[in-house]
Amino acid sequence: MAVQILRERNRATVQKVVLGATKEQGGTRSHTITVGGDAALPFHHFEGEVSRPVIAMEVQDIVPDWPEVLKEPFKDVINEPGRWAQKCVEAYGADLIYLKLDGADPEGANRSVEQCVATVKEVLQAVGVPLIVVGCGDVEKDHDVLEAVAEAAAGENLLLGNAEQDNYKSLTAACMVHKHSIIARSPLDINICKQLNILINEMNLSLDRIVIDPSIGGLGYGIEYAYSIMERIRLGALQGDKMLSMPVICTVGSEVWRAKEAVASVEEYPGWGKEVERGILWEAVTATALLQAGAHILLMRHPEAVAKVKETIDQLMVANNY
């Protein structure tokens, strides 16, 4: 007796967002990447179209304060953001580059606006993939830096972040004027997430240029709550809520590699095994869980974790025969 599979009939789809711009489109990218467009829950191929998630590898404008096991794969290029980005793309298969301008932090290296803009141009020249560019987290400095970056890279359709509820206006305006897309970041609160999207859209930035960062937790550090928020975002989108219909980006690498379980030494916790293997698995498992929750862009750090997750995506994108 044949088993009948009950298929969900969704009323709407996730908004498609195109990242990057080719020469014909006013940019310099070798190709664009489209995220979103799903008509079903994650990897429910039997119910509708499912878009392929992509991986962005992180590059910083200064040598980051990362564990040695994480810096090891990049030790030959970690002082040069352009070469670092190039290695991520050519050696490790990154779909996108996530450039974090951490050196702009006034409490850290305090790099100038001009230096930050130069770094963005260096990375743009080094690789042909679309770029995600985010600031250091200091509101005042990011205001100046990201406005200058948006102007200097006009037409490239960068994905710029982060726009938050208290400081979204200047970045939204810069994205509108210079033709970029924006990351709308909210603190694991679906109501704030939706409200922020409404506020950005009311400034006339179209919905197909907004990507949601709902904030996440690493494995063992709030991932269950993050999963539930992301699940509600996807269900809202499929039910026709336009203000929850945007693709989702997840900062996997930064959340995972600050967890004690990922970085503590084997001498300190001999029962946990080698830290390099543990950290890689911590990142890969976190990313895989978030794929199932509906992530479209995964921001990752360790190339071996990237390879494992790419293999998982390949398997999940094989349509079943239901």
GROMACS .gro file of C-alpha atoms in nm:
model
  322
    1MET     CA    1   0.000   0.000   0.000
    2ALA     CA    2   0.144   0.333  -0.105
    3VAL     CA    3   0.199   0.593   0.164
    4GLN     CA    4   0.046   0.931   0.088
    5ILE     CA    5   0.264   1.227   0.187
    6LEU     CA    6   0.068   1.529   0.305
    7ARG     CA    7   0.219   1.840   0.153
    8GLU     CA    8   0.192   2.186   0.305
    9ARG     CA    9   0.055   2.445   0.063
   10ASN     CA   10   0.222   2.775   0.153
   11ARG     CA   11   0.075   3.107   0.049
   12ALA     CA   12   0.400   3.296  -0.003
   13THR     CA   13   0.776   3.264  -0.047
   14VAL     CA   14   1.091   3.400   0.109
   15GLN     CA   15   1.206   3.721  -0.062
   16LYS     CA   16   1.499   3.682  -0.303
   17VAL     CA   17   1.796   3.911  -0.238
   18VAL     CA   18   2.075   3.950  -0.493
   19LEU     CA   19   2.423   4.020  -0.356
   20GLY     CA   20   2.703   4.177  -0.557
   21ALA     CA   21   2.698   4.349  -0.895
   22THR     CA   22   2.882   4.258  -1.214
   23LYS     CA   23   3.045   4.506  -1.451
   24GLU     CA   24   2.726   4.521  -1.659
   25GLN     CA   25   2.533   4.607  -1.342
   26GLY     CA   26   2.768   4.883  -1.231
   27GLY     CA   27   3.002   4.681  -1.008
   28THR     CA   28   3.316   4.471  -1.045
   29ARG     CA   29   3.208   4.126  -0.921
   30SER     CA   30   3.264   3.820  -1.137
   31HIS     CA   31   2.913   3.702  -1.053
   32THR     CA   32   2.621   3.770  -0.824
   33ILE     CA   33   2.468   3.542  -0.561
   34THR     CA   34   2.097   3.515  -0.495
   35VAL     CA   35   1.975   3.407  -0.152
   36GLY     CA   36   1.617   3.331  -0.056
   37GLY     CA   37   1.325   3.240  -0.277
   38ASP     CA   38   1.215   2.938  -0.072
   39ALA     CA   39   0.856   2.822  -0.106
   40ALA     CA   40   0.879   2.558   0.168
   41LEU     CA   41   1.037   2.479   0.502
   42PRO     CA   42   1.414   2.408   0.495
   43PHE     CA   43   1.494   2.119   0.258
   44HIS     CA   44   1.130   2.015   0.213
   45HIS     CA   45   1.191   1.970  -0.158
   46PHE     CA   46   0.865   1.775  -0.193
   47GLU     CA   47   0.667   2.086  -0.095
   48GLY     CA   48   0.826   2.356  -0.308
   49GLU     CA   49   1.138   2.538  -0.418
   50VAL     CA   50   1.429   2.532  -0.172
   51SER     CA   51   1.720   2.773  -0.222
   52ARG     CA   52   2.078   2.660  -0.166
   53PRO     CA   53   2.239   2.812   0.145
   54VAL     CA   54   2.578   2.979   0.098
   55ILE     CA   55   2.886   3.017   0.316
   56ALA     CA   56   3.073   3.341   0.383
   57MET     CA   57   3.419   3.311   0.536
   58GLU     CA   58   3.535   3.580   0.776
   59VAL     CA   59   3.829   3.812   0.708
   60GLN     CA   60   3.938   4.095   0.937
   61ASP     CA   61   4.131   4.414   0.869
   62ILE     CA   62   4.369   4.344   1.161
   63VAL     CA   63   4.513   4.024   1.301
   64PRO     CA   64   4.224   3.893   1.511
   65ASP     CA   65   4.241   3.774   1.868
   66TRP     CA   66   4.151   3.418   1.772
   67PRO     CA   67   4.274   3.088   1.919
   68GLU     CA   68   4.595   2.963   1.757
   69VAL     CA   69   4.416   2.657   1.616
   70LEU     CA   70   4.185   2.890   1.425
   71LYS     CA   71   4.458   3.125   1.301
   72GLU     CA   72   4.680   2.838   1.184
   73PRO     CA   73   4.514   2.787   0.839
   74PHE     CA   74   4.563   3.158   0.763
   75LYS     CA   75   4.903   3.220   0.922
   76ASP     CA   76   5.069   3.302   0.587
   77VAL     CA   77   4.808   3.565   0.490
   78ILE     CA   78   4.654   3.687   0.815
   79ASN     CA   79   4.836   4.023   0.793
   80GLU     CA   80   4.697   4.093   0.444
   81PRO     CA   81   4.316   4.105   0.413
   82GLY     CA   82   4.323   4.083   0.033
   83ARG     CA   83   4.536   3.767   0.024
   84TRP     CA   84   4.340   3.626   0.318
   85ALA     CA   85   4.014   3.671   0.125
   86GLN     CA   86   4.172   3.523  -0.185
   87LYS     CA   87   4.278   3.212   0.005
   88CYS     CA   88   3.928   3.172   0.149
   89VAL     CA   89   3.779   3.177  -0.201
   90GLU     CA   90   4.041   2.987  -0.400
   91ALA     CA   91   4.161   2.732  -0.145
   92TYR     CA   92   3.855   2.686   0.074
   93GLY     CA   93   3.564   2.757  -0.160
   94ALA     CA   94   3.397   3.049   0.019
   95ASP     CA   95   3.086   3.168  -0.166
   96LEU     CA   96   3.114   3.515  -0.009
   97ILE     CA   97   3.364   3.713   0.194
   98TYR     CA   98   3.255   3.858   0.527
   99LEU     CA   99   3.489   4.150   0.599
  100LYS     CA  100   3.479   4.269   0.957
  101LEU     CA  101   3.640   4.609   1.010
  102ASP     CA  102   3.732   4.535   1.370
  103GLY     CA  103   4.040   4.756   1.345
  104ALA     CA  104   3.815   5.064   1.345
  105ASP     CA  105   3.733   5.010   1.714
  106PRO     CA  106   3.833   5.326   1.909
  107GLU     CA  107   3.920   5.103   2.205
  108GLY     CA  108   4.142   4.888   1.986
  109ALA     CA  109   4.356   4.969   1.681
  110ASN     CA  110   4.142   5.277   1.609
  111ARG     CA  111   4.212   5.264   1.237
  112SER     CA  112   4.099   5.567   1.042
  113VAL     CA  113   3.805   5.584   0.805
  114GLU     CA  114   4.050   5.611   0.515
  115GLN     CA  115   4.233   5.297   0.624
  116CYS     CA  116   3.905   5.106   0.648
  117VAL     CA  117   3.801   5.216   0.301
  118ALA     CA  118   4.142   5.112   0.165
  119THR     CA  119   4.096   4.765   0.314
  120VAL     CA  120   3.757   4.724   0.150
  121LYS     CA  121   3.905   4.826  -0.186
  122GLU     CA  122   4.194   4.583  -0.134
  123VAL     CA  123   3.955   4.293  -0.079
  124LEU     CA  124   3.734   4.395  -0.371
  125GLN     CA  125   4.038   4.386  -0.599
  126ALA     CA  126   4.158   4.051  -0.462
  127VAL     CA  127   3.840   3.847  -0.513
  128GLY     CA  128   3.546   3.841  -0.750
  129VAL     CA  129   3.280   3.713  -0.509
  130PRO     CA  130   3.025   3.946  -0.348
  131LEU     CA  131   3.125   4.109  -0.016
  132ILE     CA  132   2.960   4.147   0.321
  133VAL     CA  133   3.112   4.437   0.517
  134VAL     CA  134   3.037   4.508   0.882
  135GLY     CA  135   3.173   4.757   1.131
  136CYS     CA  136   3.347   4.716   1.464
  137GLY     CA  137   3.038   4.757   1.683
  138ASP     CA  138   3.108   5.112   1.802
  139VAL     CA  139   2.803   5.311   1.693
  140GLU     CA  140   2.971   5.646   1.626
  141LYS     CA  141   3.274   5.502   1.448
  142ASP     CA  142   3.064   5.263   1.241
  143HIS     CA  143   2.847   5.554   1.131
  144ASP     CA  144   3.147   5.729   0.975
  145VAL     CA  145   3.319   5.416   0.846
  146LEU     CA  146   3.020   5.250   0.682
  147GLU     CA  147   2.900   5.569   0.515
  148ALA     CA  148   3.247   5.614   0.364
  149VAL     CA  149   3.264   5.248   0.258
  150ALA     CA  150   2.920   5.270   0.097
  151GLU     CA  151   3.027   5.574  -0.105
  152ALA     CA  152   3.367   5.433  -0.204
  153ALA     CA  153   3.212   5.105  -0.322
  154ALA     CA  154   2.906   5.262  -0.486
  155GLY     CA  155   2.738   5.023  -0.728
  156GLU     CA  156   2.903   4.708  -0.588
  157ASN     CA  157   2.586   4.604  -0.402
  158LEU     CA  158   2.770   4.516  -0.082
  159LEU     CA  159   2.576   4.367   0.206
  160LEU     CA  160   2.642   4.623   0.481
  161GLY     CA  161   2.583   4.584   0.854
  162ASN     CA  162   2.473   4.611   1.107
  163ALA     CA  163   2.153   4.816   1.116
  164GLU     CA  164   1.987   4.796   1.458
  165GLN     CA  165   1.676   4.948   1.606
  166ASP     CA  166   1.858   5.247   1.757
  167ASN     CA  167   2.094   5.326   1.468
  168TYR     CA  168   1.945   5.210   1.138
  169LYS     CA  169   1.878   5.543   0.969
  170SER     CA  170   2.225   5.649   0.849
  171LEU     CA  171   2.317   5.305   0.717
  172THR     CA  172   1.980   5.266   0.544
  173ALA     CA  173   2.025   5.604   0.377
  174ALA     CA  174   2.377   5.512   0.264
  175CYS     CA  175   2.252   5.184   0.116
  176MET     CA  176   1.977   5.365  -0.073
  177VAL     CA  177   2.205   5.632  -0.218
  178HIS     CA  178   2.492   5.402  -0.315
  179LYS     CA  179   2.293   5.092  -0.414
  180HIS     CA  180   2.383   4.840  -0.145
  181SER     CA  181   2.187   4.588   0.061
  182ILE     CA  182   2.157   4.591   0.440
  183ILE     CA  183   2.173   4.355   0.738
  184ALA     CA  184   1.892   4.419   0.986
  185ARG     CA  185   2.013   4.285   1.322
  186SER     CA  186   1.779   4.223   1.615
  187PRO     CA  187   1.843   4.066   1.958
  188LEU     CA  188   1.663   3.730   1.934
  189ASP     CA  189   1.324   3.898   1.947
  190ILE     CA  190   1.083   3.839   1.661
  191ASN     CA  191   0.881   4.154   1.737
  192ILE     CA  192   1.191   4.376   1.723
  193CYS     CA  193   1.302   4.190   1.411
  194LYS     CA  194   0.976   4.267   1.234
  195GLN     CA  195   0.962   4.626   1.357
  196LEU     CA  196   1.315   4.697   1.235
  197ASN     CA  197   1.229   4.566   0.890
  198ILE     CA  198   0.923   4.791   0.885
  199LEU     CA  199   1.129   5.097   0.985
  200ILE     CA  200   1.393   5.029   0.719
  201ASN     CA  201   1.131   4.970   0.453
  202GLU     CA  202   0.950   5.292   0.550
  203MET     CA  203   1.268   5.478   0.451
  204ASN     CA  204   1.204   5.334   0.101
  205LEU     CA  205   1.473   5.066   0.099
  206SER     CA  206   1.299   4.782  -0.082
  207LEU     CA  207   1.244   4.447   0.088
  208ASP     CA  208   1.462   4.270  -0.168
  209ARG     CA  209   1.765   4.453  -0.025
  210ILE     CA  210   1.720   4.348   0.339
  211VAL     CA  211   1.875   4.042   0.506
  212ILE     CA  212   1.777   3.948   0.862
  213ASP     CA  213   2.033   3.875   1.133
  214PRO     CA  214   1.817   3.752   1.423
  215SER     CA  215   2.125   3.696   1.644
  216ILE     CA  216   2.213   3.338   1.730
  217GLY     CA  217   2.390   3.133   1.992
  218GLY     CA  218   2.651   2.865   1.945
  219LEU     CA  219   2.598   2.500   2.030
  220GLY     CA  220   2.519   2.485   2.400
  221TYR     CA  221   2.483   2.863   2.425
  222GLY     CA  222   2.123   2.942   2.335
  223ILE     CA  223   2.103   2.770   1.998
  224GLU     CA  224   1.762   2.624   2.090
  225TYR     CA  225   1.612   2.971   2.133
  226ALA     CA  226   1.779   3.095   1.815
  227TYR     CA  227   1.639   2.795   1.631
  228SER     CA  228   1.285   2.870   1.747
  229ILE     CA  229   1.310   3.237   1.643
  230MET     CA  230   1.441   3.142   1.298
  231GLU     CA  231   1.169   2.882   1.260
  232ARG     CA  232   0.903   3.144   1.339
  233ILE     CA  233   1.060   3.380   1.084
  234ARG     CA  234   1.039   3.116   0.810
  235LEU     CA  235   0.681   3.020   0.901
  236GLY     CA  236   0.581   3.386   0.901
  237ALA     CA  237   0.733   3.435   0.556
  238LEU     CA  238   0.556   3.131   0.411
  239GLN     CA  239   0.226   3.247   0.561
  240GLY     CA  240   0.254   3.581   0.382
  241ASP     CA  241   0.408   3.817   0.639
  242LYS     CA  242   0.615   4.042   0.412
  243MET     CA  243   0.803   4.195   0.705
  244LEU     CA  244   0.945   3.854   0.796
  245SER     CA  245   1.003   3.739   0.438
  246MET     CA  246   1.374   3.824   0.407
  247PRO     CA  247   1.662   3.572   0.395
  248VAL     CA  248   1.846   3.501   0.721
  249ILE     CA  249   2.218   3.539   0.795
  250CYS     CA  250   2.383   3.363   1.093
  251THR     CA  251   2.714   3.463   1.258
  252VAL     CA  252   2.824   3.107   1.331
  253GLY     CA  253   3.201   3.156   1.355
  254SER     CA  254   3.204   3.441   1.605
  255GLU     CA  255   2.954   3.268   1.835
  256VAL     CA  256   3.123   2.928   1.827
  257TRP     CA  257   3.485   3.030   1.873
  258ARG     CA  258   3.419   3.220   2.193
  259ALA     CA  259   3.263   2.916   2.362
  260LYS     CA  260   3.478   2.750   2.627
  261GLU     CA  261   3.403   2.405   2.487
  262ALA     CA  262   3.545   2.504   2.147
  263VAL     CA  263   3.868   2.667   2.265
  264ALA     CA  264   3.968   2.525   2.605
  265SER     CA  265   4.299   2.337   2.594
  266VAL     CA  266   4.323   1.959   2.615
  267GLU     CA  267   4.555   2.002   2.914
  268GLU     CA  268   4.280   2.183   3.099
  269TYR     CA  269   4.006   1.937   2.999
  270PRO     CA  270   4.174   1.611   2.890
  271GLY     CA  271   3.841   1.433   2.863
  272TRP     CA  272   3.720   1.670   2.594
  273GLY     CA  273   3.975   1.567   2.332
  274LYS     CA  274   4.200   1.782   2.112
  275GLU     CA  275   4.084   2.142   2.089
  276VAL     CA  276   4.135   2.176   1.713
  277GLU     CA  277   3.909   1.879   1.636
  278ARG     CA  278   3.659   1.988   1.901
  279GLY     CA  279   3.640   2.346   1.774
  280ILE     CA  280   3.591   2.238   1.414
  281LEU     CA  281   3.309   2.004   1.511
  282TRP     CA  282   3.152   2.268   1.736
  283GLU     CA  283   3.136   2.507   1.441
  284ALA     CA  284   3.015   2.245   1.193
  285VAL     CA  285   2.738   2.114   1.421
  286THR     CA  286   2.619   2.464   1.505
  287ALA     CA  287   2.605   2.555   1.136
  288THR     CA  288   2.421   2.233   1.047
  289ALA     CA  289   2.156   2.295   1.312
  290LEU     CA  290   2.100   2.647   1.182
  291LEU     CA  291   2.066   2.517   0.826
  292GLN     CA  292   1.771   2.312   0.945
  293ALA     CA  293   1.624   2.623   1.108
  294GLY     CA  294   1.634   2.817   0.780
  295ALA     CA  295   1.972   2.992   0.751
  296HIS     CA  296   2.051   3.125   0.403
  297ILE     CA  297   2.399   3.266   0.473
  298LEU     CA  298   2.638   3.108   0.724
  299LEU     CA  299   2.932   3.318   0.844
  300MET     CA  300   3.211   3.072   0.923
  301ARG     CA  301   3.578   3.069   1.017
  302HIS     CA  302   3.760   2.735   1.010
  303PRO     CA  303   3.810   2.587   0.660
  304GLU     CA  304   3.765   2.228   0.779
  305ALA     CA  305   3.429   2.319   0.933
  306VAL     CA  306   3.339   2.490   0.605
  307ALA     CA  307   3.423   2.172   0.411
  308LYS     CA  308   3.205   1.959   0.639
  309VAL     CA  309   2.910   2.196   0.611
  310LYS     CA  310   2.946   2.222   0.232
  311GLU     CA  311   2.923   1.843   0.214
  312THR     CA  312   2.613   1.852   0.433
  313ILE     CA  313   2.452   2.117   0.210
  314ASP     CA  314   2.522   1.902  -0.097
  315GLN     CA  315   2.341   1.611   0.067
  316LEU     CA  316   2.048   1.821   0.187
  317MET     CA  317   1.998   1.976  -0.156
  318VAL     CA  318   1.934   1.638  -0.318
  319ALA     CA  319   1.559   1.633  -0.373
  320ASN     CA  320   1.382   1.330  -0.228
  321ASN     CA  321   1.133   1.123  -0.423
  322TYR     CA  322   0.824   1.170  -0.207
   0.00000   0.00000   0.00000
